[in-house]
Coordinates of N, CA, C and O in Angstrom, one line a residue:
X1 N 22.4 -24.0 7.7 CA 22.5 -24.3 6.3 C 21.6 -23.2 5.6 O 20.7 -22.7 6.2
X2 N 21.9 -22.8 4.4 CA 21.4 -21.9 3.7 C 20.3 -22.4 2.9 O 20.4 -23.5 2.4
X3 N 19.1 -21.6 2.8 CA 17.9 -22.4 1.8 C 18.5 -22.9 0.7 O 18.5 -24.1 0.5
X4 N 19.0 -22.0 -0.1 CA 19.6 -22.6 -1.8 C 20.2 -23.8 -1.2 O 19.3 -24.6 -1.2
X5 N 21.1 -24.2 -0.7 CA 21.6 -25.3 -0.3 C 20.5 -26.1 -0.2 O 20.2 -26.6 -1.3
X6 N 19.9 -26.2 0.8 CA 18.5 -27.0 1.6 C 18.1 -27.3 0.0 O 18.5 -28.3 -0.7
X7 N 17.5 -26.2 -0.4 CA 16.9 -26.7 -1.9 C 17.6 -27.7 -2.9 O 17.1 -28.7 -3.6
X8 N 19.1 -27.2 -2.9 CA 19.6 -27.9 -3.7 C 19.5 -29.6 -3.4 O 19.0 -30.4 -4.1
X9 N 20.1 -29.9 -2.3 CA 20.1 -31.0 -1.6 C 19.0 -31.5 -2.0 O 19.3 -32.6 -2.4
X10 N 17.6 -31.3 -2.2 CA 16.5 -32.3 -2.2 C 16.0 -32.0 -3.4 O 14.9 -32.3 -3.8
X11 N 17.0 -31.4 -4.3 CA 17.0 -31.6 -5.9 C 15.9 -30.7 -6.0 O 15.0 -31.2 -6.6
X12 N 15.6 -29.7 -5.5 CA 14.6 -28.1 -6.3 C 15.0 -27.8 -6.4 O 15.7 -27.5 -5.5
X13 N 15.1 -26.9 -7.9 CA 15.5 -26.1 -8.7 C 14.4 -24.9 -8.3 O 13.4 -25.0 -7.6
X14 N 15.1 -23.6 -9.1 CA 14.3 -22.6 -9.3 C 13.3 -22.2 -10.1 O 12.9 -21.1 -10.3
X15 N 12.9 -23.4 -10.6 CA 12.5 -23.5 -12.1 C 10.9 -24.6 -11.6 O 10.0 -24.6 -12.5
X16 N 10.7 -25.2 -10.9 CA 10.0 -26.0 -10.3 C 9.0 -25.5 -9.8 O 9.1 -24.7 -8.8
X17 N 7.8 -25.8 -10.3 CA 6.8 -25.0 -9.8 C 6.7 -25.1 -9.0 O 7.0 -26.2 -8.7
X18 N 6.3 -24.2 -8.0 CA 5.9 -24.3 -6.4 C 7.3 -23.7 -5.6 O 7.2 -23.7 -4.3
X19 N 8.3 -23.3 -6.0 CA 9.5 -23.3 -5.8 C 9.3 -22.1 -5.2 O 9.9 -22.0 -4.2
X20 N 8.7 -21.0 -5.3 CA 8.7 -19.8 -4.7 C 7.7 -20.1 -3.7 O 8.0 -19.9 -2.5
X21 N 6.8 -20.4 -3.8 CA 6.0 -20.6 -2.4 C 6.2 -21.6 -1.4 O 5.3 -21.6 -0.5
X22 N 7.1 -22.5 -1.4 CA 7.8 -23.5 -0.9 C 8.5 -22.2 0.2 O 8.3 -21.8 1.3
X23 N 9.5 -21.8 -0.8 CA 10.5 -20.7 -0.2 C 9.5 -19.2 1.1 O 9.8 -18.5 2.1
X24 N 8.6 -19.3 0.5 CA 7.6 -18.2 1.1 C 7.5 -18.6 2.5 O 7.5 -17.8 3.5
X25 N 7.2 -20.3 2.7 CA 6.5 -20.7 3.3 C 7.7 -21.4 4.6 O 7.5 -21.5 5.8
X26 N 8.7 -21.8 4.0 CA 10.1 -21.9 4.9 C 10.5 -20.3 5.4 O 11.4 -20.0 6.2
X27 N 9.8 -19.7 4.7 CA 10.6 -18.7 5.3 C 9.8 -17.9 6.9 O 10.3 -17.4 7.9
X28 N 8.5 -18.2 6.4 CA 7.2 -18.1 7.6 C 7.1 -18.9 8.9 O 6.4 -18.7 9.9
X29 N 8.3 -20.1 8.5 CA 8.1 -21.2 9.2 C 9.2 -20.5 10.0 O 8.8 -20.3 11.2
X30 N 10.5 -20.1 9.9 CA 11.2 -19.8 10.2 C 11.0 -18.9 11.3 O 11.0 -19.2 12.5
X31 N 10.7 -17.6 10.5 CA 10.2 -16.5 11.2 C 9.7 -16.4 12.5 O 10.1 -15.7 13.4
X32 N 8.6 -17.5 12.5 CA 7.4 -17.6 13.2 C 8.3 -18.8 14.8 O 8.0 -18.8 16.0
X33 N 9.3 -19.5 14.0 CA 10.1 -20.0 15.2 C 9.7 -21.1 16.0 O 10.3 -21.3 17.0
X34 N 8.5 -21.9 15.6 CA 7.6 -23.0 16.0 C 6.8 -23.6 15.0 O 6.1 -22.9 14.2
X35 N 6.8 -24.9 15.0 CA 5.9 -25.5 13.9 C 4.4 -25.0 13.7 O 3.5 -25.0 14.6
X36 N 4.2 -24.5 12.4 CA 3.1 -23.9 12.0 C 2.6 -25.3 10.8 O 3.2 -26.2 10.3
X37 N 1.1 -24.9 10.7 CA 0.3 -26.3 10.2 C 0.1 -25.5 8.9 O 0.5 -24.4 8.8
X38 N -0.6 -26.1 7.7 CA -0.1 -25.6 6.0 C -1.3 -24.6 6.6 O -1.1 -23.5 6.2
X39 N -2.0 -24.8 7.0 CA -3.7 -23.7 6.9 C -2.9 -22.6 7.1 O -2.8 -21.6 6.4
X40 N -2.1 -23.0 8.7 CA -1.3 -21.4 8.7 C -0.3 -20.7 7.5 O -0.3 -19.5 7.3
X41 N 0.3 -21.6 6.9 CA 1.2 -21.2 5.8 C 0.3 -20.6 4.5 O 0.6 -19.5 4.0
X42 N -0.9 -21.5 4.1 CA -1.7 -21.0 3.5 C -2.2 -19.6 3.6 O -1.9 -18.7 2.8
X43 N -2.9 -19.3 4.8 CA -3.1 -17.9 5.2 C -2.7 -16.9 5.2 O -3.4 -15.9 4.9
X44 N -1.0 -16.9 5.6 CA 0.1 -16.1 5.3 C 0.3 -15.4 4.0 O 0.1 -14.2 3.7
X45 N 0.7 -16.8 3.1 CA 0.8 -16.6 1.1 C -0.5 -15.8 0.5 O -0.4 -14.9 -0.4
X46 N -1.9 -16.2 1.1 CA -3.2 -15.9 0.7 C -2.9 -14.3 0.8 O -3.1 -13.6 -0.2
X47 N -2.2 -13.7 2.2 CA -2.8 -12.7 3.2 C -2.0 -11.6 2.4 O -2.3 -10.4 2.6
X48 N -0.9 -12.0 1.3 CA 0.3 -11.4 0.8 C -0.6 -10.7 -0.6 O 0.1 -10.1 -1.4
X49 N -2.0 -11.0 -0.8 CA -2.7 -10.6 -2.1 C -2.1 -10.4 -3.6 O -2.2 -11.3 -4.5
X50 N -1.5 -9.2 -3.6 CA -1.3 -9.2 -5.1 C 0.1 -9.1 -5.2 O 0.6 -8.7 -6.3
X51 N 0.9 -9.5 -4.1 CA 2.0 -9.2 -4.0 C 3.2 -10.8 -4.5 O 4.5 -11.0 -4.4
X52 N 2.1 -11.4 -4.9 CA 2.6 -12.8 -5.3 C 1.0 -13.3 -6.0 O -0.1 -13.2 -5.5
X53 N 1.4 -14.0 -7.4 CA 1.0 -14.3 -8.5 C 0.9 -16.2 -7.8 O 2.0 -16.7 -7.6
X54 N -0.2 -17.0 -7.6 CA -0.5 -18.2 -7.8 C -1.5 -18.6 -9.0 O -2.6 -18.2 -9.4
X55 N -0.7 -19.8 -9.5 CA -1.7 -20.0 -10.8 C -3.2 -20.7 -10.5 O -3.2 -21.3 -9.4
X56 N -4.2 -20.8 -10.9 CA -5.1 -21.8 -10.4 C -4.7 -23.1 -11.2 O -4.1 -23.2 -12.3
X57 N -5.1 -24.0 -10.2 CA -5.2 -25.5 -10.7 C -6.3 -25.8 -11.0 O -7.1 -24.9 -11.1
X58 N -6.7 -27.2 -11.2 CA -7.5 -27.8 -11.3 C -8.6 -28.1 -9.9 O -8.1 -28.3 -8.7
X59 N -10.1 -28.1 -10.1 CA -10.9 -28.3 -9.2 C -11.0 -29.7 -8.6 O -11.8 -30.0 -7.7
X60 N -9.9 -30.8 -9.2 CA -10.4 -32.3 -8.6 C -10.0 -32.0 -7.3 O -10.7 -32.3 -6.3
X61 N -8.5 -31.1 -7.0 CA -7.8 -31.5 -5.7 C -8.4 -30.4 -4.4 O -7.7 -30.2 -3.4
X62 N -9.7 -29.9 -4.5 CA -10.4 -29.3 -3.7 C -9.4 -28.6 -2.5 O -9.8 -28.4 -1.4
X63 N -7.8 -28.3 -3.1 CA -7.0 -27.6 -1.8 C -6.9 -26.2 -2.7 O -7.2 -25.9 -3.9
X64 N -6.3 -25.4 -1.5 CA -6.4 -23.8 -2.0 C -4.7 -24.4 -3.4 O -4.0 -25.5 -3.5
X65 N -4.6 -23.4 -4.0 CA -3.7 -23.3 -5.0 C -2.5 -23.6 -4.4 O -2.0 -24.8 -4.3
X66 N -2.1 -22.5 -3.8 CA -0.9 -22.1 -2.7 C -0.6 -23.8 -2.0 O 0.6 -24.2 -2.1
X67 N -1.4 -24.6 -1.6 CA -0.9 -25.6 -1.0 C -0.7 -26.9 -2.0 O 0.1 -27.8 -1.7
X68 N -1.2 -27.1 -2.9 CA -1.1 -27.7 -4.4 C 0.1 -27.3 -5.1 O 0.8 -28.1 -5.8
X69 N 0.4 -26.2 -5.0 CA 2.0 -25.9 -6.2 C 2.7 -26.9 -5.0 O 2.9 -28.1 -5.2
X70 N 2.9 -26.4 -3.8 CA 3.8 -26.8 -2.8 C 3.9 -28.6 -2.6 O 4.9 -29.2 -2.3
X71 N 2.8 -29.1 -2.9 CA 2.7 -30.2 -2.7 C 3.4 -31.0 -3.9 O 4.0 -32.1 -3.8
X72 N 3.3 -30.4 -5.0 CA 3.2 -30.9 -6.3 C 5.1 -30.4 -6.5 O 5.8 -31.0 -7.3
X73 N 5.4 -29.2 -5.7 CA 7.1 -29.1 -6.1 C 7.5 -30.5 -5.3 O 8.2 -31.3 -5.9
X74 N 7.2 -30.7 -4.0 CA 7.8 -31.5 -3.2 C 7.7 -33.2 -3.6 O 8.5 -34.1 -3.3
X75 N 6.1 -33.4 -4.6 CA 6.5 -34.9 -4.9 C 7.0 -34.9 -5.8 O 7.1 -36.1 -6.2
X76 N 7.8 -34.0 -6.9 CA 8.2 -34.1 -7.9 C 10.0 -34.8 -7.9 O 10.7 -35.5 -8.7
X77 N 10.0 -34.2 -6.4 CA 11.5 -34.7 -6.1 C 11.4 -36.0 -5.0 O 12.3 -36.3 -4.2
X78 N 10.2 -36.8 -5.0 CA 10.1 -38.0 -4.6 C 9.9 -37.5 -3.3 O 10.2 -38.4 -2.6
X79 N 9.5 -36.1 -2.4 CA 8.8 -36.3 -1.2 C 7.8 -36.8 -0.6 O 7.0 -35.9 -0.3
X80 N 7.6 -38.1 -0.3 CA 5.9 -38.1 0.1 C 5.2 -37.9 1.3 O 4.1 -38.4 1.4
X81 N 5.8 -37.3 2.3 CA 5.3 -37.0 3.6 C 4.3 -36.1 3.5 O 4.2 -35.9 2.3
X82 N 3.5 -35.3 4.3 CA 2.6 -34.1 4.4 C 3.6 -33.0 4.2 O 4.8 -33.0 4.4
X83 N 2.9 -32.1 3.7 CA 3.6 -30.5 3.5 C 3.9 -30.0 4.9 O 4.7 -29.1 5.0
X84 N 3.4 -30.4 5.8 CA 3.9 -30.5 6.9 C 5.2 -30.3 7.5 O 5.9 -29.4 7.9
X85 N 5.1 -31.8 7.4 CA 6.3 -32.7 7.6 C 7.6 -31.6 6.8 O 8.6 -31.2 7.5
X86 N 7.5 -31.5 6.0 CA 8.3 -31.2 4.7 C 9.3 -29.8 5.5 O 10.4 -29.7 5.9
X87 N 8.2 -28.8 5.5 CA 8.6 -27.6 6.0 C 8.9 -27.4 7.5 O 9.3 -26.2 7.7
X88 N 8.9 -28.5 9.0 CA 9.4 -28.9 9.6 C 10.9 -29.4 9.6 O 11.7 -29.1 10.5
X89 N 11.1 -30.6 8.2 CA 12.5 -30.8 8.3 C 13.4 -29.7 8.0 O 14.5 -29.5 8.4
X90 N 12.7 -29.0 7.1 CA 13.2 -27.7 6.2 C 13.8 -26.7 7.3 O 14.9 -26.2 7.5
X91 N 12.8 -26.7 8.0 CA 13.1 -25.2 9.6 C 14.4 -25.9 10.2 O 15.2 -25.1 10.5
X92 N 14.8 -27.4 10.5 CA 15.7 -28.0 11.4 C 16.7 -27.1 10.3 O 17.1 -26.0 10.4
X93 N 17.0 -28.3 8.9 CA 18.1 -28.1 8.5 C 18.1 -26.7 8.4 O 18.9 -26.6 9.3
X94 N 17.8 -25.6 8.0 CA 18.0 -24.5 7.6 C 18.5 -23.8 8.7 O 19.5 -23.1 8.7
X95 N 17.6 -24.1 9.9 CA 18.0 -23.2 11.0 C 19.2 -24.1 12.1 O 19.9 -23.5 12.9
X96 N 19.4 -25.1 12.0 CA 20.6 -25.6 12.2 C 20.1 -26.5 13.2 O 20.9 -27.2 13.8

């Protein structure tokens, strides 16, 4: 299955914050060919510096940015599992 599909299916738009580093991060998952944990996904998006724009959030949620958009695109469409989990199902369906 194709990402835009994947995405579509679980109702993300392009327009959703976190939607590009969602996609960053499926795509690392991919790549990488084995379940990777958010620290690793984190590290990755971090390691990418100026080559991708994250907004800051707010200090209550004591997580790096990068894992906060992601979390925040994924409950918007009623996901509640770990970011984990999320980009796990993401690698099956996508990679088949």
């Amino acid at each position: 299955m194709d990402k835009t599909i994947f995405f579509r299916r679980h109702n993300i738009s392009r327009e959703t914050p976190g939607y590009g580093l969602l996609e960053l991060a499926i795509d690392y998952r991919l790549r990488e060919g084995r379940y990777v944990t958010k620290e690793e996904v984190i590290s990755y998006i971090e390691s990418m510096g100026t080559k991708i724009i994250i907004p800051k959030v707010d200090d209550f949620t004591k997580k790096p940015p990068a894992e906060q958009w992601m979390i925040e695109a994924i409950r918007s469409v009623g996901f509640e599992e770990p970011l984990d989990e999320f980009l796990e199902i993401a690698a099956r369906e996508i990679d088949g």
